[in-house]
């Protein structure tokens, strides 16, 4: 996720992933040929089956941005998008994101970015997430703070404008807009807060960052209440990831040897994340009681991702705290001066951050974001175990 400044300085990112356990060239070519049409067919069949949710409206940062940021700024370079989509498509991964797999579960097409003016299809919702977004409004320009101007309050305002336009234009025969009643039949997903937590973490330390977290949580619950007033009735809120296991933060955050646990993760930073997630959980429970006609779902994606970092081989992966796409090799394969897909001349050397040949074996794509393989495992866990409160499942007739 990191800030926009960080991306401008080191270079952008994007998407894509190879299905787990594909090894030979012929297998990969066969999967490449079939996987997209098969997914589209499954989605169409699920839509015909009548799932209870007809769309997704997503709010977030680069963990769920499906191209919003790169609709405004230059596209991320290869090798982003090297596996599933086969080219960069504005996602911060080598393939599909969690939001993409949720869309597949519901049986709808992947959600188009609200900021993408050409080629978007909004018949099943819209994605307001942008890379480097925060819950709280940035206090300075993105070129100073490095944070996206599209903070959560702005994203909610965009949804309000979108809803007004749908109500005005749908009756006129617009072909890429949803029916006006979709707002009460959609899943409102949130994956945001990581940039609020990490953007000043190295400079200010854990204690100072903790002071801001109640504001972050109230920003999320306020957004839910605003969207409820607009007709939303199902809210799916992912908690904060174990950032102490991310290669980028292992390299860049100050710490001592005693702050590393047996799995190679930062103890103090992960403990702070757990405190935040507990506060978020409590606040969402309270909000759910206040909005008695709505589902307010706390999603413990942290639990699923932490398990992957700690025990990757138990889930068909090989590498936890090392980036697939990076520079420098070693324990983390992460160089903050040369980000995934970038090349720079530093100290008399040409350095390039290249991708591994097997992203399906990694948890971390670029040191900051997860691979498609990890994202799929996380979504499978969310919908198959005790990872949501209250319990949540998607019903299809």
mmCIF file of C-alpha atoms in Angstrom:
data_model
loop_
_atom_site.group_PDB
_atom_site.id
_atom_site.type_symbol
_atom_site.label_atom_id
_atom_site.label_comp_id
_atom_site.label_asym_id
_atom_site.label_seq_id
_atom_site.Cartn_x
_atom_site.Cartn_y
_atom_site.Cartn_z
ATOM 1 C CA UNK A 1 0.000 0.000 0.000
ATOM 2 C CA UNK A 2 2.440 2.665 1.118
ATOM 3 C CA UNK A 3 2.074 6.241 -0.038
ATOM 4 C CA UNK A 4 1.832 7.685 -3.532
ATOM 5 C CA UNK A 5 5.104 9.492 -2.907
ATOM 6 C CA UNK A 6 6.676 6.139 -2.139
ATOM 7 C CA UNK A 7 5.344 4.788 -5.427
ATOM 8 C CA UNK A 8 6.505 7.766 -7.442
ATOM 9 C CA UNK A 9 9.896 7.500 -5.794
ATOM 10 C CA UNK A 10 10.346 3.783 -6.221
ATOM 11 C CA UNK A 11 7.778 2.941 -8.929
ATOM 12 C CA UNK A 12 4.219 1.763 -9.144
ATOM 13 C CA UNK A 13 2.705 -1.653 -8.828
ATOM 14 C CA UNK A 14 -0.182 -3.697 -10.153
ATOM 15 C CA UNK A 15 -1.400 -7.245 -10.389
ATOM 16 C CA UNK A 16 -1.677 -10.845 -11.514
ATOM 17 C CA UNK A 17 -1.135 -14.411 -10.485
ATOM 18 C CA UNK A 18 -0.725 -17.953 -11.680
ATOM 19 C CA UNK A 19 -3.044 -20.653 -10.379
ATOM 20 C CA UNK A 20 -1.329 -22.556 -7.571
ATOM 21 C CA UNK A 21 0.508 -25.732 -8.400
ATOM 22 C CA UNK A 22 1.000 -25.026 -12.137
ATOM 23 C CA UNK A 23 4.521 -26.095 -12.936
ATOM 24 C CA UNK A 24 5.087 -26.964 -16.590
ATOM 25 C CA UNK A 25 4.946 -24.546 -19.486
ATOM 26 C CA UNK A 26 2.198 -26.574 -21.155
ATOM 27 C CA UNK A 27 0.095 -26.527 -17.980
ATOM 28 C CA UNK A 28 0.458 -22.758 -17.719
ATOM 29 C CA UNK A 29 -0.478 -22.236 -21.364
ATOM 30 C CA UNK A 30 -3.508 -24.498 -20.979
ATOM 31 C CA UNK A 31 -4.639 -22.694 -17.848
ATOM 32 C CA UNK A 32 -4.074 -19.314 -19.487
ATOM 33 C CA UNK A 33 -6.293 -20.374 -22.400
ATOM 34 C CA UNK A 34 -9.154 -21.683 -20.266
ATOM 35 C CA UNK A 35 -9.171 -19.842 -16.942
ATOM 36 C CA UNK A 36 -10.701 -16.510 -18.048
ATOM 37 C CA UNK A 37 -13.624 -17.956 -20.045
ATOM 38 C CA UNK A 38 -14.286 -20.548 -17.342
ATOM 39 C CA UNK A 39 -14.442 -17.873 -14.630
ATOM 40 C CA UNK A 40 -16.764 -15.799 -16.827
ATOM 41 C CA UNK A 41 -19.012 -18.828 -17.378
ATOM 42 C CA UNK A 42 -19.150 -19.603 -13.657
ATOM 43 C CA UNK A 43 -20.004 -15.981 -12.915
ATOM 44 C CA UNK A 44 -22.818 -16.034 -15.465
ATOM 45 C CA UNK A 45 -24.242 -19.256 -14.049
ATOM 46 C CA UNK A 46 -24.135 -17.875 -10.517
ATOM 47 C CA UNK A 47 -25.948 -14.733 -11.619
ATOM 48 C CA UNK A 48 -28.654 -16.901 -13.201
ATOM 49 C CA UNK A 49 -28.821 -18.915 -9.985
ATOM 50 C CA UNK A 50 -29.774 -15.730 -8.138
ATOM 51 C CA UNK A 51 -27.266 -14.879 -5.437
ATOM 52 C CA UNK A 52 -28.637 -12.606 -2.743
ATOM 53 C CA UNK A 53 -26.182 -9.827 -3.623
ATOM 54 C CA UNK A 54 -26.411 -8.305 -7.076
ATOM 55 C CA UNK A 55 -23.389 -6.023 -6.795
ATOM 56 C CA UNK A 56 -20.376 -4.811 -4.844
ATOM 57 C CA UNK A 57 -19.486 -1.267 -3.835
ATOM 58 C CA UNK A 58 -15.922 -1.277 -2.591
ATOM 59 C CA UNK A 59 -13.996 1.270 -0.529
ATOM 60 C CA UNK A 60 -10.287 0.892 0.074
ATOM 61 C CA UNK A 61 -6.647 1.385 -0.847
ATOM 62 C CA UNK A 62 -4.228 -0.560 -3.041
ATOM 63 C CA UNK A 63 -5.222 -3.830 -1.396
ATOM 64 C CA UNK A 64 -8.519 -3.595 -3.293
ATOM 65 C CA UNK A 65 -7.864 -1.003 -6.020
ATOM 66 C CA UNK A 66 -8.731 -2.612 -9.371
ATOM 67 C CA UNK A 67 -7.355 0.259 -11.439
ATOM 68 C CA UNK A 68 -8.661 3.515 -10.013
ATOM 69 C CA UNK A 69 -5.288 5.027 -9.211
ATOM 70 C CA UNK A 70 -3.790 3.987 -12.534
ATOM 71 C CA UNK A 71 -6.733 5.529 -14.363
ATOM 72 C CA UNK A 72 -5.440 8.882 -13.094
ATOM 73 C CA UNK A 73 -1.687 8.262 -13.150
ATOM 74 C CA UNK A 74 0.534 6.245 -15.536
ATOM 75 C CA UNK A 75 -0.035 2.510 -15.607
ATOM 76 C CA UNK A 76 2.083 0.247 -13.428
ATOM 77 C CA UNK A 77 4.803 -1.564 -15.366
ATOM 78 C CA UNK A 78 5.290 -5.278 -15.940
ATOM 79 C CA UNK A 79 5.820 -7.755 -14.353
ATOM 80 C CA UNK A 80 2.656 -6.643 -12.562
ATOM 81 C CA UNK A 81 -0.154 -8.704 -13.984
ATOM 82 C CA UNK A 82 2.095 -11.500 -15.140
ATOM 83 C CA UNK A 83 -0.112 -14.447 -14.239
ATOM 84 C CA UNK A 84 -3.892 -14.272 -14.437
ATOM 85 C CA UNK A 85 -4.473 -11.202 -16.613
ATOM 86 C CA UNK A 86 -1.128 -11.496 -18.446
ATOM 87 C CA UNK A 87 -0.583 -7.715 -18.437
ATOM 88 C CA UNK A 88 -0.873 -4.849 -15.935
ATOM 89 C CA UNK A 89 -4.474 -3.976 -15.086
ATOM 90 C CA UNK A 90 -4.050 -1.573 -12.194
ATOM 91 C CA UNK A 91 -3.938 -4.130 -9.392
ATOM 92 C CA UNK A 92 -1.204 -4.240 -6.762
ATOM 93 C CA UNK A 93 -0.520 -7.929 -7.187
ATOM 94 C CA UNK A 94 0.496 -10.470 -9.764
ATOM 95 C CA UNK A 95 -3.164 -11.359 -10.270
ATOM 96 C CA UNK A 96 -6.575 -11.244 -8.696
ATOM 97 C CA UNK A 97 -7.199 -9.455 -5.416
ATOM 98 C CA UNK A 98 -9.423 -10.440 -2.525
ATOM 99 C CA UNK A 99 -12.173 -8.230 -3.963
ATOM 100 C CA UNK A 100 -11.974 -10.142 -7.263
ATOM 101 C CA UNK A 101 -12.444 -13.485 -5.549
ATOM 102 C CA UNK A 102 -15.376 -12.106 -3.555
ATOM 103 C CA UNK A 103 -16.955 -10.985 -6.840
ATOM 104 C CA UNK A 104 -16.484 -14.507 -8.198
ATOM 105 C CA UNK A 105 -18.188 -15.899 -5.099
ATOM 106 C CA UNK A 106 -21.170 -13.627 -5.639
ATOM 107 C CA UNK A 107 -21.212 -14.436 -9.334
ATOM 108 C CA UNK A 108 -20.676 -10.987 -10.794
ATOM 109 C CA UNK A 109 -17.977 -9.552 -13.087
ATOM 110 C CA UNK A 110 -14.921 -7.978 -11.520
ATOM 111 C CA UNK A 111 -15.858 -4.555 -10.186
ATOM 112 C CA UNK A 112 -14.863 -1.632 -12.406
ATOM 113 C CA UNK A 113 -12.996 1.337 -10.917
ATOM 114 C CA UNK A 114 -15.159 4.421 -10.494
ATOM 115 C CA UNK A 115 -12.337 6.574 -11.895
ATOM 116 C CA UNK A 116 -11.945 4.551 -15.090
ATOM 117 C CA UNK A 117 -13.764 6.524 -17.771
ATOM 118 C CA UNK A 118 -13.346 4.093 -20.662
ATOM 119 C CA UNK A 119 -14.321 0.443 -20.698
ATOM 120 C CA UNK A 120 -16.027 0.304 -17.316
ATOM 121 C CA UNK A 121 -19.189 -1.669 -16.593
ATOM 122 C CA UNK A 122 -21.099 -0.510 -13.524
ATOM 123 C CA UNK A 123 -24.098 -2.829 -13.827
ATOM 124 C CA UNK A 124 -22.930 -4.738 -10.757
ATOM 125 C CA UNK A 125 -21.458 -1.944 -8.669
ATOM 126 C CA UNK A 126 -18.332 0.200 -8.592
ATOM 127 C CA UNK A 127 -14.933 0.249 -6.933
ATOM 128 C CA UNK A 128 -13.978 3.531 -5.260
ATOM 129 C CA UNK A 129 -10.648 2.289 -3.842
ATOM 130 C CA UNK A 130 -7.396 3.914 -4.883
ATOM 131 C CA UNK A 131 -3.817 3.119 -4.073
ATOM 132 C CA UNK A 132 -2.459 4.996 -1.009
ATOM 133 C CA UNK A 133 -5.917 5.947 0.248
ATOM 134 C CA UNK A 134 -6.561 6.537 3.934
ATOM 135 C CA UNK A 135 -9.611 6.683 6.166
ATOM 136 C CA UNK A 136 -8.714 10.151 7.420
ATOM 137 C CA UNK A 137 -8.435 13.071 5.021
ATOM 138 C CA UNK A 138 -4.809 13.935 4.169
ATOM 139 C CA UNK A 139 -3.681 17.290 5.512
ATOM 140 C CA UNK A 140 -1.414 18.158 2.579
ATOM 141 C CA UNK A 141 -0.971 17.527 -1.127
ATOM 142 C CA UNK A 142 -0.247 13.986 -2.264
ATOM 143 C CA UNK A 143 3.148 15.215 -3.500
ATOM 144 C CA UNK A 144 3.975 16.180 0.093
ATOM 145 C CA UNK A 145 2.264 13.502 2.167
ATOM 146 C CA UNK A 146 2.334 10.784 -0.483
ATOM 147 C CA UNK A 147 -1.263 9.910 0.329
ATOM 148 C CA UNK A 148 -4.078 9.645 -2.170
ATOM 149 C CA UNK A 149 -6.559 12.539 -2.250
ATOM 150 C CA UNK A 150 -9.297 9.908 -2.486
ATOM 151 C CA UNK A 151 -9.654 9.227 1.238
ATOM 152 C CA UNK A 152 -12.665 7.319 2.554
ATOM 153 C CA UNK A 153 -14.926 10.399 2.971
ATOM 154 C CA UNK A 154 -14.225 11.296 -0.667
ATOM 155 C CA UNK A 155 -14.976 7.736 -1.764
ATOM 156 C CA UNK A 156 -18.314 7.860 0.064
ATOM 157 C CA UNK A 157 -19.115 11.162 -1.653
ATOM 158 C CA UNK A 158 -18.305 9.529 -4.981
ATOM 159 C CA UNK A 159 -20.821 6.795 -4.168
ATOM 160 C CA UNK A 160 -23.442 9.462 -3.409
ATOM 161 C CA UNK A 161 -22.786 11.091 -6.777
ATOM 162 C CA UNK A 162 -22.866 7.713 -8.517
ATOM 163 C CA UNK A 163 -26.222 6.875 -6.923
ATOM 164 C CA UNK A 164 -27.689 10.212 -7.995
ATOM 165 C CA UNK A 165 -26.513 9.662 -11.565
ATOM 166 C CA UNK A 166 -27.949 6.143 -11.634
ATOM 167 C CA UNK A 167 -31.334 7.448 -10.509
ATOM 168 C CA UNK A 168 -31.231 10.158 -13.195
ATOM 169 C CA UNK A 169 -29.816 8.214 -16.137
ATOM 170 C CA UNK A 170 -30.988 4.606 -15.777
ATOM 171 C CA UNK A 171 -34.492 5.418 -16.993
ATOM 172 C CA UNK A 172 -32.963 7.037 -20.074
ATOM 173 C CA UNK A 173 -31.547 3.711 -21.198
ATOM 174 C CA UNK A 174 -27.909 3.831 -20.044
ATOM 175 C CA UNK A 175 -26.496 0.386 -20.712
ATOM 176 C CA UNK A 176 -23.568 0.269 -18.281
ATOM 177 C CA UNK A 177 -25.400 1.391 -15.132
ATOM 178 C CA UNK A 178 -27.202 -0.752 -12.559
ATOM 179 C CA UNK A 179 -30.909 -0.467 -11.746
ATOM 180 C CA UNK A 180 -31.630 2.048 -8.960
ATOM 181 C CA UNK A 181 -32.646 -0.706 -6.519
ATOM 182 C CA UNK A 182 -29.147 -2.256 -6.566
ATOM 183 C CA UNK A 183 -28.008 -0.118 -3.639
ATOM 184 C CA UNK A 184 -30.135 -2.160 -1.246
ATOM 185 C CA UNK A 185 -29.099 -5.458 -2.822
ATOM 186 C CA UNK A 186 -25.308 -5.073 -2.795
ATOM 187 C CA UNK A 187 -22.386 -5.939 -0.569
ATOM 188 C CA UNK A 188 -20.454 -2.891 0.648
ATOM 189 C CA UNK A 189 -16.860 -3.955 1.164
ATOM 190 C CA UNK A 190 -14.110 -2.118 3.035
ATOM 191 C CA UNK A 191 -10.392 -2.859 2.989
ATOM 192 C CA UNK A 192 -8.798 0.357 4.225
ATOM 193 C CA UNK A 193 -6.799 1.694 7.171
ATOM 194 C CA UNK A 194 -3.353 0.291 6.484
ATOM 195 C CA UNK A 195 -1.990 3.609 5.203
ATOM 196 C CA UNK A 196 -3.375 5.426 8.241
ATOM 197 C CA UNK A 197 -1.434 2.953 10.362
ATOM 198 C CA UNK A 198 1.834 2.820 8.426
ATOM 199 C CA UNK A 199 2.386 6.145 6.647
ATOM 200 C CA UNK A 200 4.003 7.818 9.695
ATOM 201 C CA UNK A 201 4.942 4.675 11.594
ATOM 202 C CA UNK A 202 8.700 4.768 10.955
ATOM 203 C CA UNK A 203 8.894 8.483 11.760
ATOM 204 C CA UNK A 204 6.528 8.729 14.742
ATOM 205 C CA UNK A 205 6.643 5.250 16.269
ATOM 206 C CA UNK A 206 3.919 2.963 17.543
ATOM 207 C CA UNK A 207 2.880 5.073 20.549
ATOM 208 C CA UNK A 208 2.068 8.172 18.491
ATOM 209 C CA UNK A 209 0.326 6.208 15.749
ATOM 210 C CA UNK A 210 -1.903 4.482 18.308
ATOM 211 C CA UNK A 211 -3.311 7.871 19.325
ATOM 212 C CA UNK A 212 -4.822 8.296 15.862
ATOM 213 C CA UNK A 213 -6.444 4.880 15.592
ATOM 214 C CA UNK A 214 -9.775 5.754 17.285
ATOM 215 C CA UNK A 215 -10.240 8.407 14.589
ATOM 216 C CA UNK A 216 -9.600 5.806 11.902
ATOM 217 C CA UNK A 217 -12.165 3.441 13.367
ATOM 218 C CA UNK A 218 -14.794 6.144 13.805
ATOM 219 C CA UNK A 219 -14.186 7.140 10.175
ATOM 220 C CA UNK A 220 -15.077 3.611 9.072
ATOM 221 C CA UNK A 221 -18.197 3.375 11.228
ATOM 222 C CA UNK A 222 -19.320 6.855 10.130
ATOM 223 C CA UNK A 223 -18.973 5.743 6.512
ATOM 224 C CA UNK A 224 -21.096 2.669 7.197
ATOM 225 C CA UNK A 225 -23.824 4.835 8.739
ATOM 226 C CA UNK A 226 -23.756 7.211 5.772
ATOM 227 C CA UNK A 227 -24.047 4.316 3.339
ATOM 228 C CA UNK A 228 -26.835 2.792 5.410
ATOM 229 C CA UNK A 229 -28.749 6.039 5.065
ATOM 230 C CA UNK A 230 -28.355 5.678 1.279
ATOM 231 C CA UNK A 231 -29.887 2.200 1.339
ATOM 232 C CA UNK A 232 -26.921 -0.089 2.037
ATOM 233 C CA UNK A 233 -27.743 -3.081 4.224
ATOM 234 C CA UNK A 234 -24.705 -5.399 4.076
ATOM 235 C CA UNK A 235 -21.231 -4.209 5.116
ATOM 236 C CA UNK A 236 -18.166 -6.451 4.851
ATOM 237 C CA UNK A 237 -15.179 -4.909 6.664
ATOM 238 C CA UNK A 238 -11.730 -6.503 6.446
ATOM 239 C CA UNK A 239 -9.401 -5.820 9.342
ATOM 240 C CA UNK A 240 -5.757 -4.753 9.239
ATOM 241 C CA UNK A 241 -3.100 -7.136 7.918
ATOM 242 C CA UNK A 242 -0.095 -8.316 9.995
ATOM 243 C CA UNK A 243 2.196 -5.643 8.589
ATOM 244 C CA UNK A 244 5.037 -6.869 10.814
ATOM 245 C CA UNK A 245 5.405 -9.826 8.444
ATOM 246 C CA UNK A 246 5.623 -7.759 5.250
ATOM 247 C CA UNK A 247 9.105 -7.690 3.678
ATOM 248 C CA UNK A 248 8.936 -3.921 3.117
ATOM 249 C CA UNK A 249 8.275 -3.152 6.773
ATOM 250 C CA UNK A 250 10.797 -5.714 7.955
ATOM 251 C CA UNK A 251 13.371 -3.739 5.974
ATOM 252 C CA UNK A 252 12.203 -0.200 6.713
ATOM 253 C CA UNK A 253 10.746 -0.121 10.230
ATOM 254 C CA UNK A 254 13.189 0.324 13.124
ATOM 255 C CA UNK A 255 13.507 -2.746 15.324
ATOM 256 C CA UNK A 256 15.962 -4.922 17.212
ATOM 257 C CA UNK A 257 16.685 -8.625 17.016
ATOM 258 C CA UNK A 258 14.497 -9.289 20.066
ATOM 259 C CA UNK A 259 11.534 -7.824 18.210
ATOM 260 C CA UNK A 260 11.568 -10.683 15.675
ATOM 261 C CA UNK A 261 9.429 -13.719 16.486
ATOM 262 C CA UNK A 262 10.077 -17.336 15.523
ATOM 263 C CA UNK A 263 8.379 -16.805 12.166
ATOM 264 C CA UNK A 264 10.522 -13.801 11.259
ATOM 265 C CA UNK A 265 7.817 -11.180 11.930
ATOM 266 C CA UNK A 266 7.974 -7.962 13.970
ATOM 267 C CA UNK A 267 6.399 -8.580 17.366
ATOM 268 C CA UNK A 268 5.711 -5.018 18.537
ATOM 269 C CA UNK A 269 4.172 -3.862 15.256
ATOM 270 C CA UNK A 270 1.989 -6.947 14.926
ATOM 271 C CA UNK A 271 0.838 -6.527 18.528
ATOM 272 C CA UNK A 272 -0.207 -2.962 17.711
ATOM 273 C CA UNK A 273 -2.171 -4.245 14.714
ATOM 274 C CA UNK A 274 -3.993 -6.718 16.962
ATOM 275 C CA UNK A 275 -4.958 -3.879 19.320
ATOM 276 C CA UNK A 276 -6.359 -1.915 16.389
ATOM 277 C CA UNK A 277 -8.272 -4.941 15.097
ATOM 278 C CA UNK A 278 -9.797 -5.563 18.528
ATOM 279 C CA UNK A 279 -10.999 -1.946 18.680
ATOM 280 C CA UNK A 280 -12.381 -2.202 15.150
ATOM 281 C CA UNK A 281 -14.185 -5.426 16.024
ATOM 282 C CA UNK A 282 -15.846 -3.838 19.058
ATOM 283 C CA UNK A 283 -16.851 -0.736 17.083
ATOM 284 C CA UNK A 284 -18.390 -2.788 14.280
ATOM 285 C CA UNK A 285 -20.362 -4.848 16.785
ATOM 286 C CA UNK A 286 -21.739 -1.646 18.282
ATOM 287 C CA UNK A 287 -22.572 -0.285 14.847
ATOM 288 C CA UNK A 288 -24.342 -3.522 13.982
ATOM 289 C CA UNK A 289 -26.532 -3.184 17.069
ATOM 290 C CA UNK A 290 -27.350 0.414 16.136
ATOM 291 C CA UNK A 291 -28.262 -0.549 12.557
ATOM 292 C CA UNK A 292 -30.557 -3.417 13.445
ATOM 293 C CA UNK A 293 -31.832 -3.886 9.884
ATOM 294 C CA UNK A 294 -28.315 -4.279 8.471
ATOM 295 C CA UNK A 295 -25.504 -6.812 8.469
ATOM 296 C CA UNK A 296 -22.238 -5.296 9.712
ATOM 297 C CA UNK A 297 -19.609 -7.999 9.263
ATOM 298 C CA UNK A 298 -16.143 -7.971 10.829
ATOM 299 C CA UNK A 299 -13.827 -9.995 8.564
ATOM 300 C CA UNK A 300 -10.694 -11.427 10.175
ATOM 301 C CA UNK A 301 -8.513 -11.518 7.075
ATOM 302 C CA UNK A 302 -5.591 -10.832 9.450
ATOM 303 C CA UNK A 303 -5.976 -14.288 10.938
ATOM 304 C CA UNK A 304 -5.895 -15.964 7.530
ATOM 305 C CA UNK A 305 -2.930 -13.951 6.261
ATOM 306 C CA UNK A 306 -0.904 -14.375 9.447
ATOM 307 C CA UNK A 307 -1.353 -18.128 9.111
ATOM 308 C CA UNK A 308 0.102 -17.952 5.590
ATOM 309 C CA UNK A 309 3.122 -15.959 6.723
ATOM 310 C CA UNK A 310 3.749 -18.329 9.618
ATOM 311 C CA UNK A 311 3.049 -21.639 7.856
ATOM 312 C CA UNK A 312 3.226 -21.138 4.078
ATOM 313 C CA UNK A 313 4.097 -24.755 3.316
ATOM 314 C CA UNK A 314 0.968 -25.959 5.111
ATOM 315 C CA UNK A 315 -1.087 -24.207 2.442
ATOM 316 C CA UNK A 316 0.760 -25.189 -0.710
ATOM 317 C CA UNK A 317 3.117 -22.205 -0.699
ATOM 318 C CA UNK A 318 6.864 -22.038 -0.052
ATOM 319 C CA UNK A 319 7.865 -18.519 0.962
ATOM 320 C CA UNK A 320 6.430 -16.222 3.618
ATOM 321 C CA UNK A 321 8.425 -13.096 4.407
ATOM 322 C CA UNK A 322 10.284 -12.791 1.097
ATOM 323 C CA UNK A 323 8.998 -10.843 -1.905
ATOM 324 C CA UNK A 324 8.525 -12.491 -5.278
ATOM 325 C CA UNK A 325 9.103 -9.257 -7.180
ATOM 326 C CA UNK A 326 11.957 -7.190 -5.795
ATOM 327 C CA UNK A 327 15.655 -6.514 -5.722
ATOM 328 C CA UNK A 328 18.470 -7.526 -3.433
ATOM 329 C CA UNK A 329 17.764 -11.168 -2.724
ATOM 330 C CA UNK A 330 18.539 -12.256 0.808
ATOM 331 C CA UNK A 331 15.935 -12.783 3.512
ATOM 332 C CA UNK A 332 13.395 -10.334 2.082
ATOM 333 C CA UNK A 333 14.301 -9.566 -1.554
ATOM 334 C CA UNK A 334 13.144 -5.999 -0.979
ATOM 335 C CA UNK A 335 15.031 -2.837 -1.856
ATOM 336 C CA UNK A 336 13.122 0.383 -1.053
ATOM 337 C CA UNK A 337 15.095 2.201 -3.752
ATOM 338 C CA UNK A 338 14.087 -0.175 -6.544
ATOM 339 C CA UNK A 339 10.488 -1.249 -6.459
ATOM 340 C CA UNK A 340 8.882 -4.080 -8.443
ATOM 341 C CA UNK A 341 9.194 -3.492 -12.187
ATOM 342 C CA UNK A 342 11.578 -0.570 -11.793
ATOM 343 C CA UNK A 343 15.180 -0.119 -12.856
ATOM 344 C CA UNK A 344 17.575 2.457 -11.426
ATOM 345 C CA UNK A 345 21.213 3.416 -11.676
ATOM 346 C CA UNK A 346 22.507 3.526 -8.099
ATOM 347 C CA UNK A 347 26.110 3.819 -6.937
ATOM 348 C CA UNK A 348 27.461 2.943 -10.344
ATOM 349 C CA UNK A 349 25.200 -0.077 -10.803
ATOM 350 C CA UNK A 350 22.094 -0.727 -12.858
ATOM 351 C CA UNK A 351 19.602 -2.330 -10.486
ATOM 352 C CA UNK A 352 16.335 -3.924 -11.583
ATOM 353 C CA UNK A 353 13.521 -5.341 -9.474
ATOM 354 C CA UNK A 354 12.422 -8.482 -11.267
ATOM 355 C CA UNK A 355 9.739 -11.040 -10.525
ATOM 356 C CA UNK A 356 10.323 -14.621 -9.528
ATOM 357 C CA UNK A 357 9.306 -17.383 -11.914
ATOM 358 C CA UNK A 358 6.837 -18.924 -9.467
ATOM 359 C CA UNK A 359 4.623 -16.341 -7.729
ATOM 360 C CA UNK A 360 2.186 -19.155 -6.948
ATOM 361 C CA UNK A 361 4.656 -20.206 -4.230
ATOM 362 C CA UNK A 362 4.823 -16.809 -2.478
ATOM 363 C CA UNK A 363 2.679 -14.969 0.048
ATOM 364 C CA UNK A 364 4.206 -11.569 -0.771
ATOM 365 C CA UNK A 365 4.172 -10.234 -4.307
ATOM 366 C CA UNK A 366 6.241 -7.044 -4.047
ATOM 367 C CA UNK A 367 7.027 -6.687 -0.359
ATOM 368 C CA UNK A 368 3.879 -4.629 0.240
ATOM 369 C CA UNK A 369 1.061 -6.639 -1.329
ATOM 370 C CA UNK A 370 0.006 -10.258 -1.481
ATOM 371 C CA UNK A 371 0.044 -12.621 -4.446
ATOM 372 C CA UNK A 372 -3.046 -13.958 -6.141
ATOM 373 C CA UNK A 373 -2.286 -17.370 -4.647
ATOM 374 C CA UNK A 374 -2.385 -15.893 -1.136
ATOM 375 C CA UNK A 375 -5.500 -13.854 -1.898
ATOM 376 C CA UNK A 376 -7.397 -16.925 -3.029
ATOM 377 C CA UNK A 377 -6.450 -18.877 0.079
ATOM 378 C CA UNK A 378 -7.559 -15.951 2.268
ATOM 379 C CA UNK A 379 -10.977 -15.740 0.588
ATOM 380 C CA UNK A 380 -11.440 -19.513 0.766
ATOM 381 C CA UNK A 381 -10.700 -19.312 4.502
ATOM 382 C CA UNK A 382 -13.060 -16.373 5.058
ATOM 383 C CA UNK A 383 -15.980 -18.236 3.518
ATOM 384 C CA UNK A 384 -15.246 -21.630 5.010
ATOM 385 C CA UNK A 385 -14.420 -21.013 8.669
ATOM 386 C CA UNK A 386 -14.818 -18.838 11.736
ATOM 387 C CA UNK A 387 -13.335 -15.706 10.166
ATOM 388 C CA UNK A 388 -16.395 -13.445 10.288
ATOM 389 C CA UNK A 389 -18.460 -11.978 13.095
ATOM 390 C CA UNK A 390 -21.359 -12.386 12.889
ATOM 391 C CA UNK A 391 -21.129 -15.535 10.744
ATOM 392 C CA UNK A 392 -21.549 -14.697 7.089
ATOM 393 C CA UNK A 393 -22.156 -16.670 3.928
ATOM 394 C CA UNK A 394 -23.357 -15.904 0.440
ATOM 395 C CA UNK A 395 -26.669 -17.543 -0.373
ATOM 396 C CA UNK A 396 -27.470 -18.526 -3.942
ATOM 397 C CA UNK A 397 -30.768 -20.105 -4.938
#
